[in-house]
XYZ file of C-alpha atoms in Angstrom:
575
model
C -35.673 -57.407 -40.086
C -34.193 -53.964 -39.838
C -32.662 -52.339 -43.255
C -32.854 -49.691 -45.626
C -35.270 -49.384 -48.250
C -33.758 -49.662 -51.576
C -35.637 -49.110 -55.000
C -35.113 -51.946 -57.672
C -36.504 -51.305 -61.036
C -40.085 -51.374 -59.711
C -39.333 -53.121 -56.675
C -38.816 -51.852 -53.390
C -36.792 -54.575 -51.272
C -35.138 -54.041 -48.091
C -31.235 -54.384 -47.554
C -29.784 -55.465 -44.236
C -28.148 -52.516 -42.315
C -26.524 -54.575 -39.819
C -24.965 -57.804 -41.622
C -24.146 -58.821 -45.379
C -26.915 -61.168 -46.401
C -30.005 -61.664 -49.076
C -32.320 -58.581 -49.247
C -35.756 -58.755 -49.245
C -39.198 -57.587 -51.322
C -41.419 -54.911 -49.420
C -45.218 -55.088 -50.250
C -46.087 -51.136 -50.964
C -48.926 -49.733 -48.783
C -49.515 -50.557 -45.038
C -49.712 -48.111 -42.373
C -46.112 -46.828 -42.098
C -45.066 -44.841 -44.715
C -41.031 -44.826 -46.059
C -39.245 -43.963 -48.941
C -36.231 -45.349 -50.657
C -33.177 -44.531 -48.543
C -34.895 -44.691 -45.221
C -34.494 -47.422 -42.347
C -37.137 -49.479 -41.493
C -38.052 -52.257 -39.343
C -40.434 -54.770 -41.416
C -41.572 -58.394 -40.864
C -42.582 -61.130 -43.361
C -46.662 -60.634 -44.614
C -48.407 -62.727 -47.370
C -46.624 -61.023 -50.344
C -43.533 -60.246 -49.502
C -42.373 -57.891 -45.997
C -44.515 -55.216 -44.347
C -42.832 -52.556 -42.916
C -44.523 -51.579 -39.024
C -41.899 -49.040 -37.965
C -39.999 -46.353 -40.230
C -36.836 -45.678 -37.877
C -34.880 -42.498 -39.366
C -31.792 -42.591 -41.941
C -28.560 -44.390 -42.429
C -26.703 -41.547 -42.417
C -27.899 -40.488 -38.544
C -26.057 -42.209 -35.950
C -29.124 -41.932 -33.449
C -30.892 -43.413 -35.426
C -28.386 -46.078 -36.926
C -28.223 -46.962 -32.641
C -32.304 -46.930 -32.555
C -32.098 -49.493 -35.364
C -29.566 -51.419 -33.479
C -31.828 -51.647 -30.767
C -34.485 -52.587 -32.440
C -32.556 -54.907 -34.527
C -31.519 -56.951 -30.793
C -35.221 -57.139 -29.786
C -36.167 -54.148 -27.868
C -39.102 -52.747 -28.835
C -38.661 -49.689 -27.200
C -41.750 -49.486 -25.523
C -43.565 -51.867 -23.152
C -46.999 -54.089 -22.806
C -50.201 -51.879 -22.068
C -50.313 -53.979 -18.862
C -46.943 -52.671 -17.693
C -47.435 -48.885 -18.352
C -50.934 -49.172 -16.819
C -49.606 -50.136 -13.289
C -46.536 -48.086 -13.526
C -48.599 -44.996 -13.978
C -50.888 -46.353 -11.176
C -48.033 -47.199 -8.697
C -46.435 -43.947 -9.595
C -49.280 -42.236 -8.138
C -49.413 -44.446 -4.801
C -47.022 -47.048 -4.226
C -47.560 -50.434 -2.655
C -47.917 -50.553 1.436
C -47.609 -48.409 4.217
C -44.181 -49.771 5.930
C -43.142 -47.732 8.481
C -40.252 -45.301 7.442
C -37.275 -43.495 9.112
C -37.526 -39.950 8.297
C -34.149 -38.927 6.954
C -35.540 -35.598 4.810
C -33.521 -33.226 7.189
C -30.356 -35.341 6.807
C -27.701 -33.280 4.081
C -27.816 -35.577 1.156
C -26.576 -35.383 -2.102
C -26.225 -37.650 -5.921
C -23.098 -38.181 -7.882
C -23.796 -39.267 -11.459
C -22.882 -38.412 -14.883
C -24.060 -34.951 -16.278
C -26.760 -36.590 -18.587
C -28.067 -39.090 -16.715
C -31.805 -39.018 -15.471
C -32.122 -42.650 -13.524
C -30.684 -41.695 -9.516
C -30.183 -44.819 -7.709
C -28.337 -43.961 -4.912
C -27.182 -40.918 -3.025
C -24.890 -40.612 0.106
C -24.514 -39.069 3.295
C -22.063 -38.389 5.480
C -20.701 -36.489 8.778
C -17.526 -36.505 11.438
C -19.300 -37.423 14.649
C -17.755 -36.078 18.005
C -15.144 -39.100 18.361
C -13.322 -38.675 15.013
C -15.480 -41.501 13.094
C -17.346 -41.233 10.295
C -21.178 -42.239 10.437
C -22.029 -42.961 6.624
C -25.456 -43.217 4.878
C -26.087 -44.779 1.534
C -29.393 -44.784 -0.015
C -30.647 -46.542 -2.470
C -34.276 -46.038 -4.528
C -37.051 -47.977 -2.853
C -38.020 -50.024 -5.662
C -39.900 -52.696 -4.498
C -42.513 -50.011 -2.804
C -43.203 -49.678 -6.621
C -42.663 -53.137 -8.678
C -44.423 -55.863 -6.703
C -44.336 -59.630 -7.618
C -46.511 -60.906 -10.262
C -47.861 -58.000 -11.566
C -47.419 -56.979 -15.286
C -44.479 -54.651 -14.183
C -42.895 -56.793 -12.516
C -42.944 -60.088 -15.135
C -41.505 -57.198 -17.772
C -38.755 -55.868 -15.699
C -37.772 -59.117 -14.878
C -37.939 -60.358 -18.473
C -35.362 -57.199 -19.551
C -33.440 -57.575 -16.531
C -31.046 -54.389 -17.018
C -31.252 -51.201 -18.347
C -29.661 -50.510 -21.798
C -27.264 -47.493 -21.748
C -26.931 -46.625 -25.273
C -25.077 -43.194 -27.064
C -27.563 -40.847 -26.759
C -30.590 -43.331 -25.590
C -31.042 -45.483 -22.893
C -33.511 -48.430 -22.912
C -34.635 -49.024 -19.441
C -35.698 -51.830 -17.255
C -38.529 -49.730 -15.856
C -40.894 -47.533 -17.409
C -39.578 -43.419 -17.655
C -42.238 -42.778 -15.079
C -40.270 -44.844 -12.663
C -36.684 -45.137 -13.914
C -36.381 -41.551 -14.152
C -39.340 -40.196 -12.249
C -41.189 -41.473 -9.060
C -37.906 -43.373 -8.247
C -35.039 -41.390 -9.078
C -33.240 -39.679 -6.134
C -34.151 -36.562 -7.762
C -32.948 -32.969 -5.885
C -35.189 -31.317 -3.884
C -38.121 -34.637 -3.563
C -39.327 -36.624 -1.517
C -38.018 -39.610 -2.249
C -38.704 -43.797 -0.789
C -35.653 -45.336 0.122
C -33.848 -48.493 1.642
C -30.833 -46.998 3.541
C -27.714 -48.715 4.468
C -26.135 -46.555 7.890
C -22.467 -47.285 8.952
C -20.677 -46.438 11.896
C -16.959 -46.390 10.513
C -13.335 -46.376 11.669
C -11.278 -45.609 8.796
C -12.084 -48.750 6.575
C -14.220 -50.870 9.026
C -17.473 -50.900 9.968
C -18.307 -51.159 13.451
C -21.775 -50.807 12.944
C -24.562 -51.594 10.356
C -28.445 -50.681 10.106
C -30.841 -51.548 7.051
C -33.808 -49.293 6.725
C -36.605 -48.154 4.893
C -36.699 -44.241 4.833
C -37.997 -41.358 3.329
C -35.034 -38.944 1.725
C -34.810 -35.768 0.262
C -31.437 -34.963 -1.705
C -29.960 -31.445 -1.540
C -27.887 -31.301 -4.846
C -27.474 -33.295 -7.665
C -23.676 -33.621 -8.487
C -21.719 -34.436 -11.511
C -18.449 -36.517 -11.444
C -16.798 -33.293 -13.545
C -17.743 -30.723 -10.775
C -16.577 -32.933 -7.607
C -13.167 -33.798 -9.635
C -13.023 -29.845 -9.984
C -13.903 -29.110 -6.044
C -11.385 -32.241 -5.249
C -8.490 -30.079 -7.045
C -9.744 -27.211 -5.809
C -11.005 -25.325 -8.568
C -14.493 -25.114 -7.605
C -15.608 -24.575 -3.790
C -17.889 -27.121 -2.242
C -21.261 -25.684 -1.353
C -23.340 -25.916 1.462
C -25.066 -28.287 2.902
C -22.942 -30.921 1.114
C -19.371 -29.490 1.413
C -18.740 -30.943 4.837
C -20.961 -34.557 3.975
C -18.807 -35.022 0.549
C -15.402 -34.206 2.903
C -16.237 -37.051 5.373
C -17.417 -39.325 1.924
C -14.386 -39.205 0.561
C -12.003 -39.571 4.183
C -14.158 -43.421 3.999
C -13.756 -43.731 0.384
C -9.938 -43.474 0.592
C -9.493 -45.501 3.682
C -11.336 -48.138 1.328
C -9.630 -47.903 -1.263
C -6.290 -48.416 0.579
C -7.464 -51.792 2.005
C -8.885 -52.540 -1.096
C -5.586 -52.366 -3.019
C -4.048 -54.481 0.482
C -6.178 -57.152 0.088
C -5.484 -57.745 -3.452
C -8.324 -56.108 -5.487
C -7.522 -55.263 -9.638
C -6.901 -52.291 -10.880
C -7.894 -51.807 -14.381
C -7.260 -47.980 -15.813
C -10.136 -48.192 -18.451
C -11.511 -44.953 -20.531
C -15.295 -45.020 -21.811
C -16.000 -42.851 -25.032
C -18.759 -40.247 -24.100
C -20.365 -38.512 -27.425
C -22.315 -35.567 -28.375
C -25.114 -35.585 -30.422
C -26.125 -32.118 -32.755
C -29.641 -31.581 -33.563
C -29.982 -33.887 -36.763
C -28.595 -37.164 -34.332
C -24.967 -36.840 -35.803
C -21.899 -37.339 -33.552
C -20.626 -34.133 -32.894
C -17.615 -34.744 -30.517
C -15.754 -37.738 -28.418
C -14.491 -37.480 -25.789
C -12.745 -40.434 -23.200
C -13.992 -40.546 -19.797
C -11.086 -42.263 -17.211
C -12.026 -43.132 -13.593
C -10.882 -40.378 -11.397
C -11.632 -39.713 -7.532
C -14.947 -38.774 -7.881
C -15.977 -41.837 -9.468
C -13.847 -43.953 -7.166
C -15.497 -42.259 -3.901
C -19.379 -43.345 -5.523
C -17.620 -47.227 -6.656
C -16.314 -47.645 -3.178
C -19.133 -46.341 -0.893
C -21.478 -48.545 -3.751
C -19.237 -51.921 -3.301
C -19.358 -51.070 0.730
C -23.010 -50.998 1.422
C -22.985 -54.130 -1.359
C -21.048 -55.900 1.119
C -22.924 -55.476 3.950
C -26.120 -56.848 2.676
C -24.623 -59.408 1.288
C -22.890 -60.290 4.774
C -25.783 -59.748 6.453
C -28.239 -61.954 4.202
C -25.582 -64.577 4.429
C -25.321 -64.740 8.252
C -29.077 -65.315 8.425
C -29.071 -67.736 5.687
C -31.420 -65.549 3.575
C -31.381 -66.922 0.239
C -30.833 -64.374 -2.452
C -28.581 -63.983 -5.854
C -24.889 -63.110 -5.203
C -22.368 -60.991 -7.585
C -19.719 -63.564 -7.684
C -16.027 -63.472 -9.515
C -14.723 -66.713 -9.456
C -10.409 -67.001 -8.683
C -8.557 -67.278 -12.039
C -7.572 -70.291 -13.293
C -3.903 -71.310 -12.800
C -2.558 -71.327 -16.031
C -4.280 -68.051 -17.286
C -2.524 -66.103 -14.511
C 0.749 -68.140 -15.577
C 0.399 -67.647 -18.842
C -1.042 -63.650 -18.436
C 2.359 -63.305 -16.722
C 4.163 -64.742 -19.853
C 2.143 -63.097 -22.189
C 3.685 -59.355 -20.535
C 7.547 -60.591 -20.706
C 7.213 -61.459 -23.960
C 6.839 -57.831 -24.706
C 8.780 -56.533 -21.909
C 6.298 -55.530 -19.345
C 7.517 -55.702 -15.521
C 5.316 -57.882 -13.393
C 5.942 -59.478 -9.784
C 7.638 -62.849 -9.542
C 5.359 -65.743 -9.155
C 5.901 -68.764 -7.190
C 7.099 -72.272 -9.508
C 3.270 -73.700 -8.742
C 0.840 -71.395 -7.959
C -2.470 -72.155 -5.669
C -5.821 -70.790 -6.018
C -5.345 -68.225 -3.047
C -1.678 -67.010 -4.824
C -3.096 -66.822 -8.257
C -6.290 -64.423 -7.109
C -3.768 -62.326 -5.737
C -1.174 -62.763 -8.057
C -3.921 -61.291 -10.651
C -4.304 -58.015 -8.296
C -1.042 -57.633 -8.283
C -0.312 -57.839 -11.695
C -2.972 -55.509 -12.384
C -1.477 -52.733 -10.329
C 1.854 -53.174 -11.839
C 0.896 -53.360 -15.224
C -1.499 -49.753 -14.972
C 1.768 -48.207 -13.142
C 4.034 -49.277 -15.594
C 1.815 -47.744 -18.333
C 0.978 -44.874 -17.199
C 4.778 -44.120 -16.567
C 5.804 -45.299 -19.476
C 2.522 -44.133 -21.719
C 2.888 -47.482 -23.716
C 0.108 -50.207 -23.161
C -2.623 -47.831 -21.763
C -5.271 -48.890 -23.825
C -3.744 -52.967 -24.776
C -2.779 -54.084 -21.493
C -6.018 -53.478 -19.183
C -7.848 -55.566 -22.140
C -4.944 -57.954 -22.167
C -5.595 -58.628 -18.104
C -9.488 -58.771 -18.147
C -8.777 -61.987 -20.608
C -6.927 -63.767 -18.163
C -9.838 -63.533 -15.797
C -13.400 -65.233 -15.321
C -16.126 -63.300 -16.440
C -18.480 -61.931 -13.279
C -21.757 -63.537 -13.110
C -24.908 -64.033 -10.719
C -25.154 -66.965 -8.669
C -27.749 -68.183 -5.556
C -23.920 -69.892 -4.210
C -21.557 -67.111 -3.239
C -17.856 -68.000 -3.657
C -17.100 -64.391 -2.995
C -15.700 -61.929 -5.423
C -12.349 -61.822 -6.983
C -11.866 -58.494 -8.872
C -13.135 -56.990 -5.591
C -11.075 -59.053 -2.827
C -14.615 -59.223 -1.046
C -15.707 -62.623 0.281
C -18.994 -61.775 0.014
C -20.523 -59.275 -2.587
C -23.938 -58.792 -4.289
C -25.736 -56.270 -6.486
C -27.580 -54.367 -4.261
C -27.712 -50.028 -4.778
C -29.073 -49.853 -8.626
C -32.623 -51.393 -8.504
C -33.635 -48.670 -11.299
C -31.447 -50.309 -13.667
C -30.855 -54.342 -12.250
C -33.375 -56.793 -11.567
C -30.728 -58.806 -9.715
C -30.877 -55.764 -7.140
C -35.258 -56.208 -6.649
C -34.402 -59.455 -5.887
C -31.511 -58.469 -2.815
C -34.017 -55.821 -1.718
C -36.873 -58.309 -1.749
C -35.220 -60.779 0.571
C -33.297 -57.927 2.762
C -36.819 -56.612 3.394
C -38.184 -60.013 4.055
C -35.151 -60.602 6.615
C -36.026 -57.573 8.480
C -39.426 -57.863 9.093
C -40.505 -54.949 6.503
C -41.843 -56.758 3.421
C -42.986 -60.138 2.636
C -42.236 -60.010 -1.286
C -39.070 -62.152 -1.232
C -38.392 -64.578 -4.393
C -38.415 -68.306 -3.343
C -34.913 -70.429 -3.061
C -36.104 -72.597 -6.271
C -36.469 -69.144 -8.493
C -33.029 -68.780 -7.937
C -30.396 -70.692 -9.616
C -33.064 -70.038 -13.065
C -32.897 -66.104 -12.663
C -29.637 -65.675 -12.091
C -29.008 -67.295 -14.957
C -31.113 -65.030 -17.190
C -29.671 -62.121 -15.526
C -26.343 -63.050 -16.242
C -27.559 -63.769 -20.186
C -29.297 -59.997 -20.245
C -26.195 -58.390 -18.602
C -24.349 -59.663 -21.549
C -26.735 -59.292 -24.414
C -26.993 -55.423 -22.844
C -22.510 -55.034 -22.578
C -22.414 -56.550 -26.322
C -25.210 -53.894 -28.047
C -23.545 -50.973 -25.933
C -20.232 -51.636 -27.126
C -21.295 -52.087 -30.895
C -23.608 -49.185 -30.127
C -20.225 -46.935 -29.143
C -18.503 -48.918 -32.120
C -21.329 -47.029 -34.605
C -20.999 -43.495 -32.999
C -17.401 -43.686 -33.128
C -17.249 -44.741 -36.486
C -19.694 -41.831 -38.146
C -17.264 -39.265 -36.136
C -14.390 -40.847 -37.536
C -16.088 -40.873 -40.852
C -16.822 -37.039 -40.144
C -13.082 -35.949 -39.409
C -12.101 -38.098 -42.323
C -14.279 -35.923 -44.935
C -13.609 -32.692 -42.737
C -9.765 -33.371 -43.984
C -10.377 -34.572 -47.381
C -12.365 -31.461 -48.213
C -9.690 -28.805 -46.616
C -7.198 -30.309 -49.109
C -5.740 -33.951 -50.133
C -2.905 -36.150 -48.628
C 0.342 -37.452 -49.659
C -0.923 -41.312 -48.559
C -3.821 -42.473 -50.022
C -5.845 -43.106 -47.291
C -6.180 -39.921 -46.110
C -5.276 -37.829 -42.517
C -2.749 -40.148 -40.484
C -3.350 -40.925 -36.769
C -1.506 -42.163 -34.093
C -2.494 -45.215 -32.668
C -1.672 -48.306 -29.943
C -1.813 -51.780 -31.068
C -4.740 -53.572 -28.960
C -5.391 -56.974 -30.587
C -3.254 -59.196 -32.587
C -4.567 -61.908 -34.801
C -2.830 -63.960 -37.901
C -4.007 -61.828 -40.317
C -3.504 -58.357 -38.468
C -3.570 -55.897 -36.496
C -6.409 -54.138 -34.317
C -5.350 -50.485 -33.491
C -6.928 -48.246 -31.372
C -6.270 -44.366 -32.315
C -6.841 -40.580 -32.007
C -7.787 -39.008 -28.993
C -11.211 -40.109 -29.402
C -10.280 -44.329 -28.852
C -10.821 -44.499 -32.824
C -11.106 -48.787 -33.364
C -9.859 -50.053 -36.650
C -8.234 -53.013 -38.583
C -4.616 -53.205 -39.996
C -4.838 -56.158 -42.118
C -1.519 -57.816 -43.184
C -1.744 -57.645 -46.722
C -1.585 -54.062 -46.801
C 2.324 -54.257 -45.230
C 5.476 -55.897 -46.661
C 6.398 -59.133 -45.975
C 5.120 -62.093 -44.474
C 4.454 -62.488 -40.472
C 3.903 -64.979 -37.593
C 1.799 -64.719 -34.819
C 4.061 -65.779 -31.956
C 2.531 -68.581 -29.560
C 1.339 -66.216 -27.041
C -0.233 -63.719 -29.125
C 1.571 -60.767 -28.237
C 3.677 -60.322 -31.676
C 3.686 -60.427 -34.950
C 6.737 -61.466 -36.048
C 7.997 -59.749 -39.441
C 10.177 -61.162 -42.066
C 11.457 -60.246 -45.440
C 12.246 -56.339 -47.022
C 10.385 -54.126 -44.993
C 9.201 -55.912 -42.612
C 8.920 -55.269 -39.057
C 7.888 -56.591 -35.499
C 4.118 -55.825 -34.468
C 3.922 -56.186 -30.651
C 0.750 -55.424 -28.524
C 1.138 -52.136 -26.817
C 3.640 -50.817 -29.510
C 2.650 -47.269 -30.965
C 1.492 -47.281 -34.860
C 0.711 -44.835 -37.624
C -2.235 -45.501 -38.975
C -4.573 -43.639 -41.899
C -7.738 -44.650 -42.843
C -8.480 -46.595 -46.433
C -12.502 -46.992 -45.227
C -15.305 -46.716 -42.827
C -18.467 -48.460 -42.526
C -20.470 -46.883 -39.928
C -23.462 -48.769 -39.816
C -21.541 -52.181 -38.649
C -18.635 -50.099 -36.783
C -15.799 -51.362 -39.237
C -12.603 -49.402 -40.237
C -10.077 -51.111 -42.281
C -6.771 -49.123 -41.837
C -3.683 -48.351 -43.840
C 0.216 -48.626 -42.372
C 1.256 -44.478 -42.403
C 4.961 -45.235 -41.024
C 7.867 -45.157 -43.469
C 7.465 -48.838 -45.286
C-alpha cells in the first residue's frame, strides 16, 4: 500500500494517495523511518502495517510519480541475480560472432534531448548512380541478455521500459539500458545492422548483419528541426549522411500516405523538473520532420525483417494492426458530420480492404481540416484512434493497418522491448549468427504478456503526465490567486477544446500546456442530452447551450487534486 502518513490522536495510520478508500494503522519502529505528512510504501505485519520504503512528499510531483510507480508494482530495482550478470556481461558479452566493422562509417543518433537509452542510429550516403545506400543500426542486445539467465527471465517478465516525467523504469539494468548498449557518441558500440540499397521508396537490396559501430554525434529532434529550416548548419561528418536520410525518409513518407497509412497530429506534454522535484514548465511536443525521418527509417528496417523472417518461415512475434471493423469506420464517419467535419464519401457497403483505407483517409482529412481551421486539434485525432483496433503482438501476422505495411514487427528498440530480443533472436538464428532463438510454442504465450505490459506501461505514463500536469496547473493557479483575485470564483480563466463528452459533462483540454479537466453539468444552466453518437450535448432551457466535441470553451478552475490527476472545472463564458 502506498499513502501518506497521517497522525490520529496517538495513532499513526496510513491514507491512500492514489484512490479514496479505508486507511490503515502503522506499527511505529521498523527500519525505515517517516514522519506524519510523508509518503510511504508499507505492507501488512502482525500489528498493524510496516512501512519498508519512505518515498518523498505529497506535495513533490517526482515523487508523487515514484509513488505511482511503486504503487503499479515496480520496485524500482531488480533481483541480485539480474544485476550480478548484467554487471558481468557488461564487462564481456556473450560469444565471439564474427562482426562487420562499420566504426569508419559517418553515423549519427536522433533522440530526445534527455534521453540516455540509444537504440538505433542511422547512416546514410548518395552513391555514384543517384541512389541512396541506407544503414540502420540497432543495439546488439542479445550479445548481452542470453536465454535463461536471471537477466533474461527479468527483462522478459517487465517486458518494456517505463518512460515516466522525469524517471524512466527500464527493462534492462542502467548498466545496459543506458550504458554498455546505448549507441552512445564516440564508442564502440555491438550492433545488428539493417543495409538498404534504395530507389526513392524501394528497396532493391537488403543485408542483416552483426557489426561493430561507432556514432559520430548524438542529435536532438530540436537541433535537426532547426538545421531542416535552416537555422542551424549541419556539421560534419553527418551533414551530408542526415541529407541523404531524409531524401529516403520523404520518398517514404509519400508512399506511405499513397498506400493508405493514418495520420494522427498528436502533441506529448514534456515537463521540467526544479531542484525540489516540482514541475517547473510544460511544454507540447508535435511530430515534426525530424521525428518523421527517425519513425520512417525505424518502420523501414521493421519491415524488412519482418519480410525476410516471413519468407523463410522463421517463427517470431509480429506488430500487427488488425483492419477496422465496418461499422466503426461507418459510424467514425457519422460521428464527424454530426459536428460538421468534412470527410471523403464512402461507398453504401463497405469491405474490409475499403474500410482500412477509408480509415487513412479519413485521418488525413480530418488533421487537414483542423489544422486549417484550428478547431478539433486536440478532439478529433482521439476521436479517430477510437474507431480503430488497438495494436498488439501476435506469432500470426495479418499485417499492419495504421502503417499500410503487410508485414511489420518490432524490431530497432531491444533496450526498451522484449518483443524486439525475441525478432533479433530468431533473425540471428535465420542467418546463421546465433542459436538463441525462442521456440514456436513460447510464442502465442509471450506475445500475449507483451501486449498486457505494453498496456499496463501506456496507462501509468499517461496518469503519470496526468499528475505532473496537474501540480503545474495547481502552481499557475496559486501564482494568480496570490498576484490578486478574480471576478469568477474559480479563479484565472483558460481557453480550452472540448475532448470527451459524457451524460454528465464535459472533458476539456486547455492552456498551452494540454491542461485536462472536467466540466460537470451541474455547474451550467439547464438540462442536456447526449446525442446518440456522442458528439453533442444538446442544451435546453434559459441559458442553455449546445456542447459539441471540438467546440472551443472557457473554462476556470473550481479544484485540483494532483495526486490522482483530477480537475473539476467551472463554465467562464457569459451564462
Amino acid at each position: 500500500m502506498v499513502g501518506v502518513v497521517k497522525r490520529r490522536g496517538r495513532l499513526l495510520t496510513l491514507e491512500p494517495l492514489f484512490h479514496r478508500g479505508l486507511s490503515a494503522v502503522l506499527t511505529p519502529g521498523g527500519r525505515v523511518r517517516f514522519e506524519p505528512g510523508d509518503v510511504i510504501a508499507a505492507g501488512p505485519g502482525r500489528k498493524g502495517f510496516v512501512a519498508w520504503r519512505r518515498i518523498g512528499r505529497p506535495d513533490s510531483a517526482r515523487d508523487v510519480v515514484e509513488a505511482l510507480l511503486v504503487e503499479r508494482g515496480h520496485a524500482r530495482s531488480y533481483p541480485r541475480a539480474a544485476e550480478r550478470e548484467a554487471r558481468a556481461v557488461a564487462r564481456s558479452p556473450h560469444g565471439r560472432a564474427p562482426r562487420v566493422d562499420l566504426r569508419e562509417l559517418p553515423t549519427f543518433t536522433i533522440d530526445p534531448a534527455e534521453a540516455k537509452d540509444f537504440d538505433d542510429a542511422i547512416s546514410a550516403r548518395v552513391e555514384g548512380d543517384g541512389r541512396v545506400r541506407v544503414w540502420v543500426h540497432v543495439a546488439d542486445v542479445t550479445a548481452f541478455v542470453r536465454p535463461g539467465g536471471a537477466l533474461d527471465e527479468e527483462a522478459r517478465r517487465r517486458a518494456t521500459s517505463v518512460y515516466a516525467p522525469g524517471t524512466v523504469e527500464p527493462m534492462l539494468p542502467h548498466v545496459l539500458s543506458s550504458g554498455e548498449c546505448s549507441l552512445r557518441p564516440g564508442e564502440d558500440r555491438l550492433a545488428v545492422t539493417v543495409e538498404l540499397e534504395m530507389d526513392e521508396a524501394r528497396v532493391r537490396k537488403a543485408r542483416f548483419m552483426r557489426t561493430l559501430i561507432r556514432s559520430d554525434a548524438r542529435l536532438t529532434y530540436d537541433q535537426v528541426d532547426r538545421v531542416f529550416a535552416g537555422r542551424e548548419r549541419a556539421q560534419e561528418p553527418w551533414a551530408e549522411p542526415l541529407a541523404a536520410a531524409r531524401r529516403v525518409a520523404r520518398a517514404l513518407r509519400d508512399r506511405r500516405r499513397r498506400r493508405g497509412g493514418l495520420e494522427i497530429d498528436s502533441a506529448e506534454p514534456r515537463f521540467e523538473f526544479d531542484a525540489e522535484g516540482r514541475v517547473r514548465a510544460v511544454t507540447r511536443e508535435r511530430q515534426t520532420e525530424s521525428h518523421w525521418l527517425i519513425e520512417e527509417l525505424m518502420v523501414l528496417a521493421n519491415e524488412q525483417v519482418a519480410g525476410y523472417l516471413e519468407d523463410h518461415r522463421v517463427p517470431t512475434i509480429y506488430r500487427i494492426h488488425e483492419r477496422p471493423d465496418l461499422d466503426a469506420i461507418e459510424r467514425l464517419a457519422d460521428q464527424l458530420a454530426s459536428i460538421d467535419v468534412p470527410t471523403p464519401p464512402l461507398p453504401d457497403r463497405l469491405s474490409p480492404q475499403q474500410a482500412e483505407r477509408a480509415a487513412g483517409a479519413i485521418s488525413r482529412r480530418v488533421a487537414a481540416y483542423a489544422r486549417r481551421s484550428g478547431r478539433g486539434r486536440e478532439a478529433f485525432p482521439g476521436l479517430v484512434l477510437r474507431a480503430l483496433k488497438q495494436a498488439v503482438y501476435s506469432p500470426r501476422n495479418v499485417g499492419h493497418s495504421g502503417l499500410a505495411s503487410s508485414r511489420y514487427c518490432h524490431f530497432t528498440s531491444p533496450i526498451r522491448r522484449y518483443p524486439d530480443i525475441v525478432v533479433h533472436r530468431a533473425l540471428l538464428q535465420a542467418l546463421g549468427l546465433d542459436d538463441a532463438a525462442h521456440p514456436a510454442s513460447e510464442l502465442p504465450e509471450l506475445a500475449i504478456h507483451c501486449s498486457a505490459r505494453e498496456r499496463e506501461a501506456m496507462e501509468i505514463e499517461r496518469d503519470a503526465d496526468d499528475i505532473c500536469l496537474a501540480f503545474r496547473l495547481e502552481d499557475i493557479v496559486a501564482e494568480s490567486w496570490s498576484q490578486g483575485g478574480h471576478a469568477n470564483a474559480g479563479g484565472p480563466c483558460f481557453e480550452g477544446e472540448v475532448v470527451g463528452l459524457i451524460e454528465r459533462g464535459a472533458f476539456v483540454r486547455f492552456g498551452p500546456e494540454g491542461f485536462d479537466g472536467f466540466l460537470p453539468l451541474r455547474r451550467l444552466p439547464g438540462w442536456y442530452d447526449l446525442n446518440e453518437l456522442g458528439t453533442v450535448l444538446i442544451g435546453r432551457g434559459a441559458g442553455a447551450r449546445a456542447i459539441r466535441l471540438g467546440d472551443p470553451l472557457k473554462v476556470a478552475v473550481e479544484r485540483v487534486d494532483p495526486p490522482r490527476g483530477h480537475v473539476d472545472l467551472l463554465p467562464a463564458w457569459d451564462l
